[in-house]
PDB file of C-alpha atoms and ligand atoms in Angstrom:
ATOM      1  CA  MET A  27       0.000   0.000   0.000  1.00  0.00           C
ATOM      2  CA  ALA A  28       1.372   3.396  -0.985  1.00  0.00           C
ATOM      3  CA  ILE A  29       1.251   6.187   1.554  1.00  0.00           C
ATOM      4  CA  GLN A  30       0.357   9.422  -0.196  1.00  0.00           C
ATOM      5  CA  MET A  31       0.943  12.931   1.100  1.00  0.00           C
ATOM      6  CA  LYS A  32      -1.775  15.537   0.587  1.00  0.00           C
ATOM      7  CA  ILE A  33      -1.020  17.799  -2.374  1.00  0.00           C
ATOM      8  CA  LEU A  34      -2.471  21.228  -3.112  1.00  0.00           C
ATOM      9  CA  VAL A  35      -2.134  22.979  -6.477  1.00  0.00           C
ATOM     10  CA  ALA A  36      -2.766  26.716  -6.002  1.00  0.00           C
ATOM     11  CA  TYR A  37      -2.566  29.012  -8.997  1.00  0.00           C
ATOM     12  CA  TYR A  38      -3.192  32.571 -10.108  1.00  0.00           C
ATOM     13  CA  SER A  39      -4.367  33.064 -13.675  1.00  0.00           C
ATOM     14  CA  ARG A  40      -5.583  36.195 -15.451  1.00  0.00           C
ATOM     15  CA  THR A  41      -6.480  34.682 -18.819  1.00  0.00           C
ATOM     16  CA  GLY A  42      -6.621  30.926 -18.256  1.00  0.00           C
ATOM     17  CA  THR A  43      -3.157  29.716 -19.282  1.00  0.00           C
ATOM     18  CA  THR A  44      -1.812  29.032 -15.793  1.00  0.00           C
ATOM     19  CA  LYS A  45      -5.226  27.664 -14.842  1.00  0.00           C
ATOM     20  CA  ALA A  46      -5.020  25.049 -17.627  1.00  0.00           C
ATOM     21  CA  VAL A  47      -1.610  23.891 -16.392  1.00  0.00           C
ATOM     22  CA  GLY A  48      -2.780  23.880 -12.756  1.00  0.00           C
ATOM     23  CA  GLU A  49      -5.823  21.770 -13.624  1.00  0.00           C
ATOM     24  CA  TYR A  50      -3.695  19.307 -15.579  1.00  0.00           C
ATOM     25  CA  LEU A  51      -1.200  18.962 -12.724  1.00  0.00           C
ATOM     26  CA  ALA A  52      -3.942  18.528 -10.123  1.00  0.00           C
ATOM     27  CA  LYS A  53      -5.588  15.804 -12.201  1.00  0.00           C
ATOM     28  CA  GLU A  54      -2.322  13.942 -12.801  1.00  0.00           C
ATOM     29  CA  LEU A  55      -1.294  14.200  -9.143  1.00  0.00           C
ATOM     30  CA  GLY A  56      -4.694  13.499  -7.579  1.00  0.00           C
ATOM     31  CA  ALA A  57      -4.283  16.856  -5.822  1.00  0.00           C
ATOM     32  CA  ASP A  58      -6.753  19.398  -4.520  1.00  0.00           C
ATOM     33  CA  ILE A  59      -6.843  22.625  -6.497  1.00  0.00           C
ATOM     34  CA  ASP A  60      -7.360  26.223  -5.434  1.00  0.00           C
ATOM     35  CA  GLU A  61      -7.590  29.381  -7.506  1.00  0.00           C
ATOM     36  CA  ILE A  62      -5.926  32.462  -6.031  1.00  0.00           C
ATOM     37  CA  VAL A  63      -8.400  35.177  -7.018  1.00  0.00           C
ATOM     38  CA  ASP A  64      -7.221  38.780  -7.270  1.00  0.00           C
ATOM     39  CA  LEU A  65     -10.133  40.922  -6.047  1.00  0.00           C
ATOM     40  CA  LYS A  66      -8.830  43.806  -8.158  1.00  0.00           C
ATOM     41  CA  GLU A  67     -10.179  43.739 -11.748  1.00  0.00           C
ATOM     42  CA  ARG A  68      -7.299  42.818 -14.037  1.00  0.00           C
ATOM     43  CA  LEU A  69      -8.964  42.431 -17.446  1.00  0.00           C
ATOM     44  CA  GLY A  70      -9.149  45.138 -20.109  1.00  0.00           C
ATOM     45  CA  PRO A  71      -6.514  47.482 -21.559  1.00  0.00           C
ATOM     46  CA  VAL A  72      -6.449  50.018 -18.710  1.00  0.00           C
ATOM     47  CA  ASN A  73      -6.162  47.268 -16.121  1.00  0.00           C
ATOM     48  CA  TYR A  74      -3.379  45.662 -18.165  1.00  0.00           C
ATOM     49  CA  ILE A  75      -1.304  48.808 -17.696  1.00  0.00           C
ATOM     50  CA  ARG A  76      -2.190  48.901 -13.988  1.00  0.00           C
ATOM     51  CA  ALA A  77      -1.322  45.209 -13.691  1.00  0.00           C
ATOM     52  CA  ALA A  78       2.122  45.782 -15.160  1.00  0.00           C
ATOM     53  CA  ARG A  79       2.669  48.745 -12.844  1.00  0.00           C
ATOM     54  CA  ASP A  80       1.502  46.822  -9.763  1.00  0.00           C
ATOM     55  CA  ALA A  81       3.771  43.912 -10.624  1.00  0.00           C
ATOM     56  CA  LYS A  82       6.771  46.146 -11.173  1.00  0.00           C
ATOM     57  CA  GLY A  83       6.144  47.840  -7.815  1.00  0.00           C
ATOM     58  CA  LEU A  84       5.639  44.454  -6.135  1.00  0.00           C
ATOM     59  CA  ASN A  85       2.365  45.831  -4.811  1.00  0.00           C
ATOM     60  CA  ALA A  86       0.213  43.598  -2.638  1.00  0.00           C
ATOM     61  CA  THR A  87      -3.449  43.119  -3.482  1.00  0.00           C
ATOM     62  CA  GLU A  88      -6.575  41.653  -1.913  1.00  0.00           C
ATOM     63  CA  ILE A  89      -6.957  37.983  -2.713  1.00  0.00           C
ATOM     64  CA  ARG A  90      -9.451  35.224  -2.103  1.00  0.00           C
ATOM     65  CA  CYS A  91      -8.701  31.522  -1.920  1.00  0.00           C
ATOM     66  CA  GLU A  92     -10.626  28.572  -0.536  1.00  0.00           C
ATOM     67  CA  LYS A  93      -7.976  26.218   0.814  1.00  0.00           C
ATOM     68  CA  ASN A  94      -5.335  26.629   3.485  1.00  0.00           C
ATOM     69  CA  PRO A  95      -1.884  25.314   2.509  1.00  0.00           C
ATOM     70  CA  VAL A  96      -1.273  24.500   6.163  1.00  0.00           C
ATOM     71  CA  ASP A  97      -3.565  21.472   5.657  1.00  0.00           C
ATOM     72  CA  TYR A  98      -1.289  19.993   2.966  1.00  0.00           C
ATOM     73  CA  ASP A  99       2.127  18.342   2.837  1.00  0.00           C
ATOM     74  CA  VAL A 100       3.072  19.385  -0.701  1.00  0.00           C
ATOM     75  CA  ILE A 101       2.060  22.716  -2.218  1.00  0.00           C
ATOM     76  CA  VAL A 102       2.439  23.448  -5.929  1.00  0.00           C
ATOM     77  CA  ILE A 103       2.061  27.129  -6.810  1.00  0.00           C
ATOM     78  CA  GLY A 104       1.559  28.451 -10.322  1.00  0.00           C
ATOM     79  CA  THR A 105       1.727  31.936 -11.749  1.00  0.00           C
ATOM     80  CA  PRO A 106       2.174  33.915 -14.945  1.00  0.00           C
ATOM     81  CA  ILE A 107       4.944  36.520 -15.210  1.00  0.00           C
ATOM     82  CA  TRP A 108       4.024  40.190 -15.321  1.00  0.00           C
ATOM     83  CA  ARG A 109       6.669  42.648 -16.367  1.00  0.00           C
ATOM     84  CA  ASN A 110       9.425  40.205 -15.484  1.00  0.00           C
ATOM     85  CA  SER A 111       8.032  39.969 -11.970  1.00  0.00           C
ATOM     86  CA  LEU A 112       5.644  38.051  -9.744  1.00  0.00           C
ATOM     87  CA  PRO A 113       2.068  39.382 -10.147  1.00  0.00           C
ATOM     88  CA  PRO A 114       0.416  40.913  -7.054  1.00  0.00           C
ATOM     89  CA  ALA A 115      -1.906  37.973  -6.266  1.00  0.00           C
ATOM     90  CA  PRO A 116       0.730  35.208  -5.984  1.00  0.00           C
ATOM     91  CA  HIS A 117       3.051  37.696  -4.314  1.00  0.00           C
ATOM     92  CA  THR A 118       0.368  38.355  -1.678  1.00  0.00           C
ATOM     93  CA  TYR A 119      -0.431  34.637  -1.370  1.00  0.00           C
ATOM     94  CA  LEU A 120       3.193  33.706  -0.732  1.00  0.00           C
ATOM     95  CA  SER A 121       3.691  36.626   1.649  1.00  0.00           C
ATOM     96  CA  SER A 122       0.580  35.854   3.708  1.00  0.00           C
ATOM     97  CA  HIS A 123       0.757  32.041   4.016  1.00  0.00           C
ATOM     98  CA  SER A 124       3.453  30.255   5.950  1.00  0.00           C
ATOM     99  CA  LEU A 125       4.846  27.311   4.001  1.00  0.00           C
ATOM    100  CA  LYS A 126       7.299  26.473   6.755  1.00  0.00           C
ATOM    101  CA  GLY A 127       8.375  22.841   6.641  1.00  0.00           C
ATOM    102  CA  LYS A 128       6.274  22.115   3.524  1.00  0.00           C
ATOM    103  CA  LYS A 129       7.482  20.610   0.292  1.00  0.00           C
ATOM    104  CA  VAL A 130       6.902  23.264  -2.345  1.00  0.00           C
ATOM    105  CA  ALA A 131       7.106  23.353  -6.151  1.00  0.00           C
ATOM    106  CA  PHE A 132       6.559  26.273  -8.515  1.00  0.00           C
ATOM    107  CA  PHE A 133       5.366  26.491 -12.098  1.00  0.00           C
ATOM    108  CA  ILE A 134       5.299  29.501 -14.366  1.00  0.00           C
ATOM    109  CA  THR A 135       3.567  30.184 -17.661  1.00  0.00           C
ATOM    110  CA  SER A 136       4.979  33.068 -19.663  1.00  0.00           C
ATOM    111  CA  ALA A 137       5.468  34.563 -23.091  1.00  0.00           C
ATOM    112  CA  SER A 138       9.260  34.257 -22.897  1.00  0.00           C
ATOM    113  CA  GLU A 139      11.691  31.765 -21.402  1.00  0.00           C
ATOM    114  CA  ASP A 140      13.177  34.422 -19.123  1.00  0.00           C
ATOM    115  CA  ARG A 141      11.789  33.110 -15.818  1.00  0.00           C
ATOM    116  CA  GLU A 142      14.702  32.741 -13.431  1.00  0.00           C
ATOM    117  CA  PHE A 143      14.122  36.072 -11.690  1.00  0.00           C
ATOM    118  CA  VAL A 144      10.504  35.173 -10.901  1.00  0.00           C
ATOM    119  CA  PHE A 145      11.448  31.710  -9.642  1.00  0.00           C
ATOM    120  CA  LYS A 146      13.946  33.499  -7.400  1.00  0.00           C
ATOM    121  CA  GLN A 147      11.215  35.838  -6.115  1.00  0.00           C
ATOM    122  CA  MET A 148       9.008  32.844  -5.319  1.00  0.00           C
ATOM    123  CA  LYS A 149      11.790  30.947  -3.560  1.00  0.00           C
ATOM    124  CA  GLN A 150      12.595  34.000  -1.430  1.00  0.00           C
ATOM    125  CA  ARG A 151       8.974  34.088  -0.228  1.00  0.00           C
ATOM    126  CA  ALA A 152       9.070  30.400   0.696  1.00  0.00           C
ATOM    127  CA  ALA A 153      12.522  30.445   2.249  1.00  0.00           C
ATOM    128  CA  ASP A 154      11.639  28.142   5.142  1.00  0.00           C
ATOM    129  CA  SER A 155      10.124  25.437   2.934  1.00  0.00           C
ATOM    130  CA  GLU A 156      11.805  22.681   0.953  1.00  0.00           C
ATOM    131  CA  ILE A 157      11.734  23.544  -2.751  1.00  0.00           C
ATOM    132  CA  ILE A 158      11.368  20.246  -4.588  1.00  0.00           C
ATOM    133  CA  GLY A 159      10.920  21.426  -8.161  1.00  0.00           C
ATOM    134  CA  THR A 160      10.252  24.184 -10.664  1.00  0.00           C
ATOM    135  CA  CYS A 161       8.790  24.085 -14.136  1.00  0.00           C
ATOM    136  CA  GLY A 162       8.372  26.761 -16.796  1.00  0.00           C
ATOM    137  CA  ILE A 163       6.114  26.469 -19.795  1.00  0.00           C
ATOM    138  CA  LEU A 164       5.469  28.872 -22.656  1.00  0.00           C
ATOM    139  CA  GLN A 165       1.978  30.285 -23.097  1.00  0.00           C
ATOM    140  CA  LYS A 166       1.972  29.276 -26.771  1.00  0.00           C
ATOM    141  CA  VAL A 167       2.695  25.645 -25.816  1.00  0.00           C
ATOM    142  CA  VAL A 168      -0.284  25.656 -23.448  1.00  0.00           C
ATOM    143  CA  LYS A 169      -2.499  27.213 -26.125  1.00  0.00           C
ATOM    144  CA  ASN A 170      -1.405  24.513 -28.589  1.00  0.00           C
ATOM    145  CA  GLY A 171      -2.406  21.862 -26.049  1.00  0.00           C
ATOM    146  CA  ASN A 172       1.048  20.230 -25.935  1.00  0.00           C
ATOM    147  CA  ILE A 173       1.664  20.300 -22.216  1.00  0.00           C
ATOM    148  CA  SER A 174       1.961  16.634 -21.298  1.00  0.00           C
ATOM    149  CA  ASP A 175       5.581  16.216 -22.504  1.00  0.00           C
ATOM    150  CA  GLN A 176       6.640  19.484 -20.875  1.00  0.00           C
ATOM    151  CA  LEU A 177       5.121  18.547 -17.535  1.00  0.00           C
ATOM    152  CA  ALA A 178       6.224  14.909 -17.418  1.00  0.00           C
ATOM    153  CA  GLY A 179       9.404  15.733 -15.478  1.00  0.00           C
ATOM    154  CA  ILE A 180       7.798  17.796 -12.728  1.00  0.00           C
ATOM    155  CA  ILE A 181       4.946  15.282 -12.376  1.00  0.00           C
ATOM    156  CA  LYS A 182       7.466  12.459 -11.926  1.00  0.00           C
ATOM    157  CA  THR A 183       9.345  14.487  -9.299  1.00  0.00           C
ATOM    158  CA  LEU A 184       6.173  15.448  -7.449  1.00  0.00           C
ATOM    159  CA  LYS A 185       4.863  11.888  -7.420  1.00  0.00           C
ATOM    160  CA  ALA A 186       8.171  10.620  -6.031  1.00  0.00           C
ATOM    161  CA  GLU A 187       8.381  13.395  -3.427  1.00  0.00           C
ATOM    162  CA  SER A 188       4.800  12.940  -2.249  1.00  0.00           C
ATOM    163  CA  VAL A 189       5.076   9.293  -1.262  1.00  0.00           C
ATOM    164  CA  SER A 190       6.274   8.730   2.265  1.00  0.00           C
ATOM    165  CA  ASN A 191       6.421   6.095   4.957  1.00  0.00           C
ATOM    166  CA  SER A 192       5.708   8.543   7.736  1.00  0.00           C
ATOM    167  CA  GLN A 193       2.519  10.279   6.605  1.00  0.00           C
ATOM    168  CA  VAL A 194      -1.008   9.379   7.603  1.00  0.00           C
ATOM    169  CA  HIS A 195      -3.018   9.900   4.393  1.00  0.00           C
ATOM    170  CA  LEU A 196      -3.625   6.433   3.013  1.00  0.00           C
ATOM    171  CA  VAL A 197      -4.549   5.676  -0.593  1.00  0.00           C
ATOM    172  CA  GLU A 198      -5.283   2.319  -2.191  1.00  0.00           C
TER     173      GLU A 198
HETATM  174  C1  FMN B  10       0.609  42.834 -17.480  1.00  0.00           C
HETATM  175  C2  FMN B  10       1.327  41.670 -18.112  1.00  0.00           C
HETATM  176  C3  FMN B  10       2.716  41.668 -18.182  1.00  0.00           C
HETATM  177  C4  FMN B  10       3.405  40.574 -18.737  1.00  0.00           C
HETATM  178  N1  FMN B  10       4.773  40.575 -18.717  1.00  0.00           N
HETATM  179  C5  FMN B  10       5.444  39.464 -19.148  1.00  0.00           C
HETATM  180  C6  FMN B  10       6.870  39.382 -19.030  1.00  0.00           C
HETATM  181  O1  FMN B  10       7.540  40.284 -18.530  1.00  0.00           O
HETATM  182  N2  FMN B  10       7.486  38.257 -19.507  1.00  0.00           N
HETATM  183  C7  FMN B  10       6.795  37.206 -20.060  1.00  0.00           C
HETATM  184  O2  FMN B  10       7.405  36.219 -20.456  1.00  0.00           O
HETATM  185  N3  FMN B  10       5.426  37.251 -20.156  1.00  0.00           N
HETATM  186  C8  FMN B  10       4.755  38.343 -19.720  1.00  0.00           C
HETATM  187  N4  FMN B  10       3.380  38.389 -19.790  1.00  0.00           N
HETATM  188  C9  FMN B  10       2.681  37.267 -20.422  1.00  0.00           C
HETATM  189  C10 FMN B  10       2.108  36.263 -19.412  1.00  0.00           C
HETATM  190  O3  FMN B  10       3.032  35.900 -18.408  1.00  0.00           O
HETATM  191  C11 FMN B  10       1.695  34.988 -20.126  1.00  0.00           C
HETATM  192  O4  FMN B  10       0.853  35.319 -21.195  1.00  0.00           O
HETATM  193  C12 FMN B  10       1.012  34.012 -19.189  1.00  0.00           C
HETATM  194  O5  FMN B  10       1.070  32.703 -19.723  1.00  0.00           O
HETATM  195  C13 FMN B  10      -0.443  34.394 -18.944  1.00  0.00           C
HETATM  196  O6  FMN B  10      -0.982  33.506 -17.987  1.00  0.00           O
HETATM  197  P1  FMN B  10      -2.540  33.525 -17.600  1.00  0.00           P
HETATM  198  O7  FMN B  10      -3.314  33.282 -18.875  1.00  0.00           O
HETATM  199  O8  FMN B  10      -2.675  32.397 -16.638  1.00  0.00           O
HETATM  200  O9  FMN B  10      -2.872  34.843 -17.018  1.00  0.00           O
HETATM  201  C14 FMN B  10       2.684  39.469 -19.275  1.00  0.00           C
HETATM  202  C15 FMN B  10       1.273  39.494 -19.201  1.00  0.00           C
HETATM  203  C16 FMN B  10       0.606  40.567 -18.632  1.00  0.00           C
HETATM  204  C17 FMN B  10      -0.902  40.546 -18.531  1.00  0.00           C
END
C-alpha cells in the first residue's frame, strides 16, 4: 500500500493559461486545487497597464482563496509573469501564508523563457520550505495543447516526493 501525502495545487491566472496547467497537474497528481483570485479587476486594456505597474512595484493586493496550505504536505504554486516579476496575487499569497516545513514546487507560464528572476522571487517568499521542483512552460505551448511532454518531469518528481512512509493519508 502506498502512503500518499496531501497535495495542493494553487494558482493565479488572469487569462486561463496558468489555470489550464494547474488543472492538468492537479488531475495527474490526484491533488486538490485552489484558484488564487485577485479581487482587483485585471482584465481590459487600462487594467493591463495597472497590472504591469503593480507587478513592477511588487504591490500587494486583496486575494481570495478557498484552501489553506497549512492542511497539505506538498504545495504546488503556479503563476504567470508580469513585467518580469511576480504578479500581485501570488506575491500576496506567498507573503501571507506560511509554508514552513512544507514541500513546495513552482510552475510559471509566460510569453518568454526568461523566468529565473521570478522563480527566485518565489523561492525568497518560501525560504523556510523545501523547494522540490520548478517548471516553466510557454503560453503558446499551453495554447497549442502540448503540455503533457513538458510537464512529465515535474509530475514524476512530485509523485516521487509525495510518497512517504511517515505520513497518515492512506490511498489504495
Ligand atoms: C501585465 C502583463 C505583463 C506581462 N509581462 C510578461 C513578461 O515580462 N514576460 C513574459 O514572459 N510574459 C509576460 N506576460 C505574459 C504572461 O506571463 C503569459 O501570457 C502568461 O502565460 C499568462 O498567464 P494567464 O493566462 O494564466 O494569465 C505578461 C502578461 C501581462 C498581462
